Structures are given as C-alpha cells and as structure tokens.
XYZ file of C-alpha atoms in Angstrom:
384
model
C 2.358 -137.377 66.070
C 2.604 -141.286 65.162
C 0.750 -142.026 67.994
C -2.198 -139.579 67.595
C -2.162 -141.080 64.184
C -2.705 -144.593 65.361
C -5.546 -143.591 67.782
C -7.326 -141.397 65.160
C -7.205 -144.402 62.557
C -8.845 -146.497 64.982
C -11.354 -144.203 66.250
C -12.064 -143.623 62.710
C -12.642 -147.452 62.080
C -15.131 -147.030 64.858
C -17.064 -144.211 63.653
C -17.067 -146.183 60.509
C -18.660 -149.132 61.874
C -20.840 -146.862 63.790
C -21.836 -145.451 60.621
C -22.789 -148.732 59.270
C -24.736 -150.058 62.263
C -27.030 -146.762 62.663
C -27.261 -146.238 58.812
C -25.894 -142.708 58.852
C -22.889 -141.774 56.491
C -19.561 -142.334 57.934
C -18.779 -138.850 56.862
C -21.433 -137.338 59.685
C -19.687 -139.980 62.096
C -16.219 -138.851 61.655
C -16.962 -135.235 61.447
C -18.712 -135.567 64.593
C -16.071 -137.814 66.375
C -13.364 -134.842 64.751
C -15.696 -132.393 66.407
C -15.410 -134.347 69.807
C -11.881 -134.650 70.017
C -10.921 -131.031 68.461
C -10.833 -127.584 70.338
C -14.659 -127.531 70.056
C -14.975 -130.664 72.211
C -12.308 -132.049 74.551
C -9.238 -130.933 72.858
C -7.483 -134.316 72.774
C -5.695 -133.619 69.759
C -2.036 -131.978 69.898
C -1.744 -128.501 68.281
C 0.543 -129.541 65.441
C -2.378 -131.446 64.267
C -3.926 -128.480 62.761
C -0.704 -128.332 60.422
C -1.355 -131.839 59.068
C -4.814 -130.512 57.557
C -3.881 -128.758 54.889
C -1.411 -131.158 52.974
C -3.650 -134.135 54.078
C -6.705 -132.440 52.422
C -4.482 -131.425 49.396
C -4.266 -135.391 48.737
C -7.813 -136.423 49.749
C -9.363 -134.112 47.515
C -7.269 -134.772 44.920
C -7.917 -138.360 44.960
C -11.589 -137.239 45.112
C -11.263 -134.876 42.116
C -9.474 -138.029 39.797
C -12.891 -140.092 40.851
C -15.095 -137.518 40.001
C -13.580 -136.587 36.590
C -13.475 -140.395 36.056
C -17.482 -140.207 35.869
C -17.311 -137.329 33.112
C -16.631 -140.104 30.370
C -18.246 -140.200 27.002
C -20.807 -142.305 27.528
C -21.715 -140.593 31.024
C -22.222 -137.478 29.366
C -24.113 -138.799 26.289
C -26.755 -140.112 28.849
C -26.554 -137.271 31.434
C -24.890 -134.178 29.989
C -28.128 -132.244 29.741
C -29.146 -132.990 33.021
C -25.455 -132.147 34.579
C -24.863 -128.993 32.926
C -28.615 -127.711 33.113
C -28.601 -128.904 37.195
C -25.323 -127.511 37.948
C -25.539 -124.161 36.370
C -29.310 -123.699 37.725
C -28.109 -124.605 41.481
C -25.337 -122.249 41.491
C -27.285 -119.631 39.568
C -30.491 -119.979 41.638
C -28.137 -120.147 44.927
C -26.639 -116.915 44.344
C -29.722 -115.004 43.539
C -32.054 -116.224 46.178
C -29.423 -115.952 49.072
C -28.375 -112.496 47.737
C -32.172 -111.393 47.463
C -33.128 -112.577 50.677
C -30.105 -111.322 52.562
C -30.712 -107.853 51.024
C -34.362 -107.933 52.082
C -33.431 -108.425 55.485
C -31.509 -105.543 55.644
C -27.683 -106.652 54.993
C -25.716 -104.711 52.827
C -26.245 -105.926 49.245
C -22.831 -105.793 48.082
C -22.229 -107.994 51.337
C -25.288 -110.287 50.496
C -23.944 -110.707 46.781
C -20.790 -112.110 48.156
C -22.519 -114.327 50.658
C -24.783 -115.464 47.640
C -21.573 -116.774 46.066
C -20.121 -118.116 48.681
C -23.216 -120.368 49.132
C -22.866 -121.814 45.677
C -20.099 -124.387 46.874
C -20.529 -127.841 47.551
C -18.675 -130.548 49.765
C -17.505 -132.979 46.826
C -15.563 -135.147 48.714
C -18.650 -135.901 51.398
C -20.862 -136.096 48.541
C -18.729 -138.825 46.814
C -17.965 -140.719 49.886
C -21.807 -141.042 50.487
C -22.641 -142.143 46.896
C -19.548 -144.763 47.483
C -20.592 -145.943 50.684
C -24.751 -146.332 49.710
C -23.285 -148.750 46.675
C -26.136 -147.202 44.935
C -25.191 -147.291 40.978
C -27.871 -145.672 38.983
C -28.699 -142.707 36.766
C -29.099 -140.379 39.895
C -25.816 -141.133 41.401
C -24.087 -140.792 37.991
C -25.483 -137.630 37.418
C -25.001 -136.181 40.881
C -21.254 -137.162 40.512
C -21.141 -135.436 37.256
C -22.678 -132.133 38.903
C -20.583 -132.571 41.911
C -17.493 -132.636 39.582
C -18.185 -129.233 37.839
C -20.464 -127.277 40.211
C -17.442 -125.793 41.704
C -16.303 -124.355 38.692
C -19.258 -122.561 37.909
C -19.166 -121.292 41.451
C -15.583 -120.184 41.610
C -16.499 -118.310 38.334
C -19.548 -116.379 39.847
C -17.575 -115.736 42.937
C -14.807 -113.792 41.019
C -17.766 -111.807 39.132
C -19.403 -110.749 42.459
C -16.040 -109.828 44.031
C -15.445 -107.873 40.882
C -18.634 -105.951 41.298
C -18.363 -105.160 44.836
C -14.775 -104.557 45.200
C -13.910 -101.730 42.935
C -10.270 -100.811 44.186
C -8.720 -103.191 41.265
C -11.673 -102.974 38.872
C -12.833 -106.062 36.934
C -9.164 -106.990 36.087
C -7.933 -108.342 39.487
C -10.317 -110.901 40.413
C -11.282 -112.023 36.945
C -7.655 -112.862 35.995
C -7.091 -114.564 39.160
C -9.950 -116.983 38.622
C -8.956 -117.459 34.678
C -5.435 -118.253 36.178
C -6.412 -120.764 38.593
C -9.064 -122.650 36.380
C -7.446 -122.335 32.992
C -4.152 -123.081 34.566
C -5.415 -126.210 36.372
C -7.107 -127.473 32.978
C -3.691 -126.806 31.229
C -1.914 -128.912 34.064
C -4.439 -131.614 34.222
C -4.164 -132.073 30.745
C -0.189 -132.094 30.663
C -0.579 -134.490 33.210
C -3.632 -136.467 31.758
C -2.784 -137.460 28.609
C 0.930 -138.803 29.329
C -0.758 -140.851 32.416
C -3.313 -142.306 30.029
C -1.142 -143.634 27.474
C 1.774 -144.766 29.902
C 0.137 -146.024 32.868
C -1.522 -149.597 33.229
C 1.382 -151.280 30.920
C 2.785 -153.096 33.711
C 0.052 -154.722 34.685
C -2.174 -154.906 31.369
C -5.589 -153.266 32.614
C -5.042 -151.786 35.318
C -2.593 -148.986 36.871
C -0.335 -149.862 39.606
C -0.928 -148.630 43.048
C 2.560 -146.759 42.529
C 1.561 -145.191 39.537
C -2.002 -144.261 40.979
C 0.056 -142.569 43.862
C 2.441 -141.226 42.032
C -0.141 -139.598 39.617
C -2.258 -138.148 42.235
C 0.874 -136.723 44.387
C 2.315 -134.513 41.155
C -0.960 -133.442 40.611
C -1.427 -131.948 43.945
C 1.960 -130.679 44.346
C 2.108 -129.320 40.979
C -1.125 -127.432 41.471
C -0.158 -126.197 44.991
C 3.394 -124.893 43.550
C 1.563 -123.133 40.598
C -1.128 -122.081 42.624
C -3.868 -123.416 40.439
C -6.916 -125.505 41.858
C -6.104 -129.067 42.373
C -9.698 -129.560 42.309
C -9.967 -128.806 38.712
C -6.383 -130.307 37.597
C -7.372 -133.492 39.411
C -10.920 -133.644 37.664
C -9.214 -132.783 34.399
C -6.676 -135.347 34.583
C -9.286 -138.134 35.622
C -11.656 -137.344 32.872
C -8.780 -137.420 30.020
C -7.456 -140.778 31.693
C -10.883 -142.202 31.707
C -12.015 -141.290 28.294
C -8.567 -141.810 26.409
C -6.910 -144.615 28.110
C -8.532 -147.268 26.148
C -6.345 -150.233 27.551
C -7.759 -149.689 31.032
C -10.251 -151.892 32.255
C -9.980 -150.466 35.945
C -8.261 -147.210 35.712
C -8.878 -145.826 38.886
C -9.096 -148.928 40.995
C -6.179 -148.335 42.947
C -6.911 -144.776 43.826
C -10.349 -146.381 45.607
C -8.391 -148.755 47.650
C -5.802 -146.248 48.821
C -8.420 -143.174 49.169
C -9.791 -144.346 52.488
C -6.990 -143.989 54.932
C -6.379 -140.285 53.572
C -10.458 -139.260 53.535
C -10.613 -140.742 57.133
C -7.898 -138.457 58.225
C -9.322 -135.875 56.440
C -12.813 -135.863 57.695
C -11.652 -136.108 61.067
C -9.379 -133.303 61.157
C -11.995 -131.400 59.429
C -14.341 -132.069 62.395
C -11.783 -130.794 64.741
C -11.207 -127.717 62.767
C -15.137 -126.899 63.152
C -15.946 -123.817 65.189
C -19.102 -124.231 67.217
C -18.779 -120.774 68.370
C -19.339 -119.386 65.513
C -22.776 -120.606 65.047
C -24.090 -118.658 67.987
C -21.870 -115.397 67.279
C -24.367 -114.042 64.416
C -27.430 -115.332 65.740
C -30.207 -114.276 63.104
C -27.996 -114.044 60.435
C -26.653 -117.447 60.435
C -30.057 -119.105 60.517
C -31.253 -116.872 57.859
C -28.281 -117.671 55.713
C -28.754 -121.372 56.288
C -32.572 -121.483 55.631
C -31.755 -119.478 52.095
C -29.193 -121.737 51.151
C -31.632 -124.770 51.595
C -34.692 -122.897 50.061
C -32.263 -121.893 47.179
C -31.083 -125.380 46.646
C -34.597 -126.881 46.493
C -35.856 -124.335 43.940
C -32.988 -124.020 41.674
C -32.310 -128.016 41.848
C -36.054 -128.681 40.852
C -35.790 -126.208 38.104
C -32.508 -127.431 36.713
C -33.877 -131.034 37.045
C -37.038 -129.960 34.904
C -34.824 -128.407 32.234
C -32.350 -131.303 32.145
C -35.438 -133.729 31.575
C -34.531 -136.155 34.276
C -37.196 -138.842 35.212
C -39.821 -138.336 37.664
C -38.904 -139.862 40.666
C -35.261 -137.750 40.431
C -36.880 -134.573 39.965
C -37.551 -133.434 43.597
C -33.893 -134.743 45.171
C -31.087 -133.049 43.495
C -31.569 -129.957 45.644
C -31.602 -131.850 49.027
C -28.742 -134.208 47.481
C -26.592 -130.925 47.196
C -26.777 -129.513 50.508
C -23.096 -130.499 51.776
C -20.849 -127.550 52.174
C -16.900 -127.497 52.844
C -13.744 -126.375 52.235
C -14.442 -124.376 48.838
C -16.507 -122.005 50.468
C -14.098 -121.351 53.310
C -11.402 -120.854 50.570
C -13.676 -117.927 49.016
C -14.476 -116.430 52.272
C -11.020 -116.242 53.120
C -10.447 -114.497 49.378
C -13.525 -112.241 49.999
C -12.509 -111.258 53.640
C -8.673 -110.355 52.772
C -10.160 -108.137 49.555
C -12.487 -106.474 51.825
C -11.387 -106.263 55.439
C -14.312 -104.524 56.957
C -16.627 -107.164 55.919
C -13.957 -109.988 56.569
C -15.013 -111.080 60.418
C -18.501 -111.379 59.069
C -17.976 -113.427 55.785
C -15.641 -115.619 57.611
C -17.876 -116.466 60.688
C -20.936 -116.960 58.780
C -19.286 -118.876 56.413
C -17.539 -121.189 59.088
C -21.242 -121.321 60.941
C -22.711 -122.705 57.690
C -19.870 -125.356 57.410
C -20.858 -126.633 60.493
C -24.456 -127.191 59.982
C -24.109 -128.233 56.258
C -21.245 -130.703 56.550
C -23.131 -132.622 59.741
C -26.426 -132.219 58.436
C -25.869 -132.378 54.742
C -24.324 -136.036 53.918
C -27.520 -137.516 55.710
C -29.593 -136.114 53.625
C -27.628 -136.630 50.491
C -27.788 -140.557 51.693
C -31.796 -140.027 52.186
C -31.903 -138.903 48.649
C -29.896 -141.681 46.816
C -31.787 -144.377 49.148
C -35.284 -142.790 48.224
C -34.468 -143.097 44.378
C -33.488 -146.246 44.600
C -36.367 -147.374 46.415
C -38.715 -145.910 43.814
C -36.845 -147.258 41.122
C -37.218 -150.891 42.744
C -40.750 -150.470 43.379
C -41.453 -149.368 39.628
C -39.929 -152.348 38.503
C-alpha cells in the first residue's frame, strides 16, 4: 500500500505537469491516468486500492466544501447572490425537465426518465473548484461559479427526493422527504455546531491565520461526524466554511492552510476516481447513453442561459455558465445508488447510465469549464 501510494504521488506529479504543458485541466490528466492504471486500463493498482477511495473522497470533498463555503461571504453574496441563486435554481429545474421530457419522448418509462433527470442535476464540485484554482482567474464569473457549485447539489438532492417520492409509492411521500430533510437539515446543524466554535477559537495561536493542525482537525472532525451521523459531509463542510468566513473577524486568511494541504488528498482522489471509472458502461446501453449525455448538455446550455439572464450577469458571461457546469461525479452516483436500491427493477439501467455519463462528463467537462473561464477573462481583458 505504501509503495503504491508513493508511485501514485509521483505519477500524479507527472500528470499535473503534463496538464500545465498541454493547458488541459490537471483534473482531466489525473482522471485519464487513473483510468489507464485502473481496472478499465492495465489493472496496475492492487485490489485493496478500491477500499482507499471512500475515506479519501470524504476528506478531499470536505476540504473542497470548506473552500466553496468560504466563497459564500456577505460581500460575495451582496455582489453575486442574485446570479448564484437564479442560475443554480434554473439549472437544476431545467436539467430535470429537459432530460425527463427528452427521454420520455424517446420511449423510456416516464418514471425512470424523471429519476434520471433528477440525477442529471448533480455536478462535480471538486473538479470545478480545482479548475478554478488551477486557472488562477479571480473575477466576477469565477466567484459566481464557485457560489453556484457550493449550493446547486443541495437543490439537486431536494429535487431528487421529490422525484423519488413521486415514482416510488411504496413508502408514500414521507420516506424520501424525511431522508433528505435529515441529510441536509442535519448537515446544516452539524456545520453550524462546528463552524461557530471554529470561527471563534481558530487563528488565536498564530494571529490572523489558523494553524495547519487546526485546519486538519476541523476538516477531519466535520467529515468524520458527518459520516457517523449519516448526513451530507458536503453540506456540513460548506456550512462550516461559510460560517467561519463570515464570523471569524480576526482571520485574515481563514482557509489558507486548507489550500496548502488539500492537493495531496485531491491528487489521490482524482487518480482513484479515474481508476474506478468503468469504460464498459459507455457501450452497454448504446443510444440511451448518447441521448442522456446529449440532453444533459442541452439542458445545461438552455437553463444556464435563462438563469444568467434572470440573474442579471454581464453580457460576456451570459452564455458560458451552462458549459462551465458540465462536470458530473460522485453526488450523481450516490443518487443513483439510492434510486437503484429503492426500485430494483430499474437499478441496472440507472447505475449503468449514471456511471457511463460520469465517465463522459468527468473527462470532457473540466476542459470545457477551463475554456469558459479563459473565454470570460479574455473578453474582460479585451474590453479594458
């Protein structure tokens, strides 16, 4: 295990440098490298590596959630709050309706199509956050995009629970709705319970900046207690991050140490995520996979445009929010697992289609997000 970790770190460094050299997102390079060494590639990783993925993903994604929550400051929401809420809500609603309607018209069972539409709302916060960080671009578009990614999966989980309640009558409405209420509501309460003390106590030993030990401790406690209580670690981390960013007045760089320590975890996370991708799933459903991918792309473009207009964003940003929100990953797979368990007769189709779409959007999505960031930055530079 230790030897494999050593090789993965060094291989990840090579992939990172290739990303810089080719101007591709390092997320894509790491996923492709993971795909190459995983079971769909040469099978170079030991079987036990699959067991590392879950705990690593909890830690890495909780770090991402803290950083994204840190973007939800009063100042950021005052500048971009209208756009964040308008675009995120439009994208979630539009994705559900367009994917559901399109698949139903193609002959799929409307109930199954509705669940797939709800699953399609999920994004990949880690991939998008890393692309923004790697680009080094800090403007209104990147700030708004970070805010959208921080909350859109919350809306997506709510929509998914409603759709599951509609098509799964065995437990009535109460089952799925109570689960999502506990998952999200409990996570918000946990994030507040950790965030307020952390906002007050951290950053006291070294004025203005929490120590690395403090940062690791808060992240691990948030991730661990979330898993123990079975609530969303993403929402808990985001809530705690937002509270610390808004209430820790003595902090100058609240999340500086998390940024310093997150990359080794993110590197392993993306490598193992790539290794877990199953290329066979791409071909097993044929036209259905292609239709689902096409409809999700269309829904993002259309809904992103509508949300951007309602949100009053600058004209140069209006067309790019949809493409920037294409990456999709673990949250979608989690939704698919819940749906497959609730309705076993659709389980194979839901899981295979979701995994297939994840392969496509995790590899092709980050480069499109990076292109969107660079497009807006270039337009702003030319305008000046």
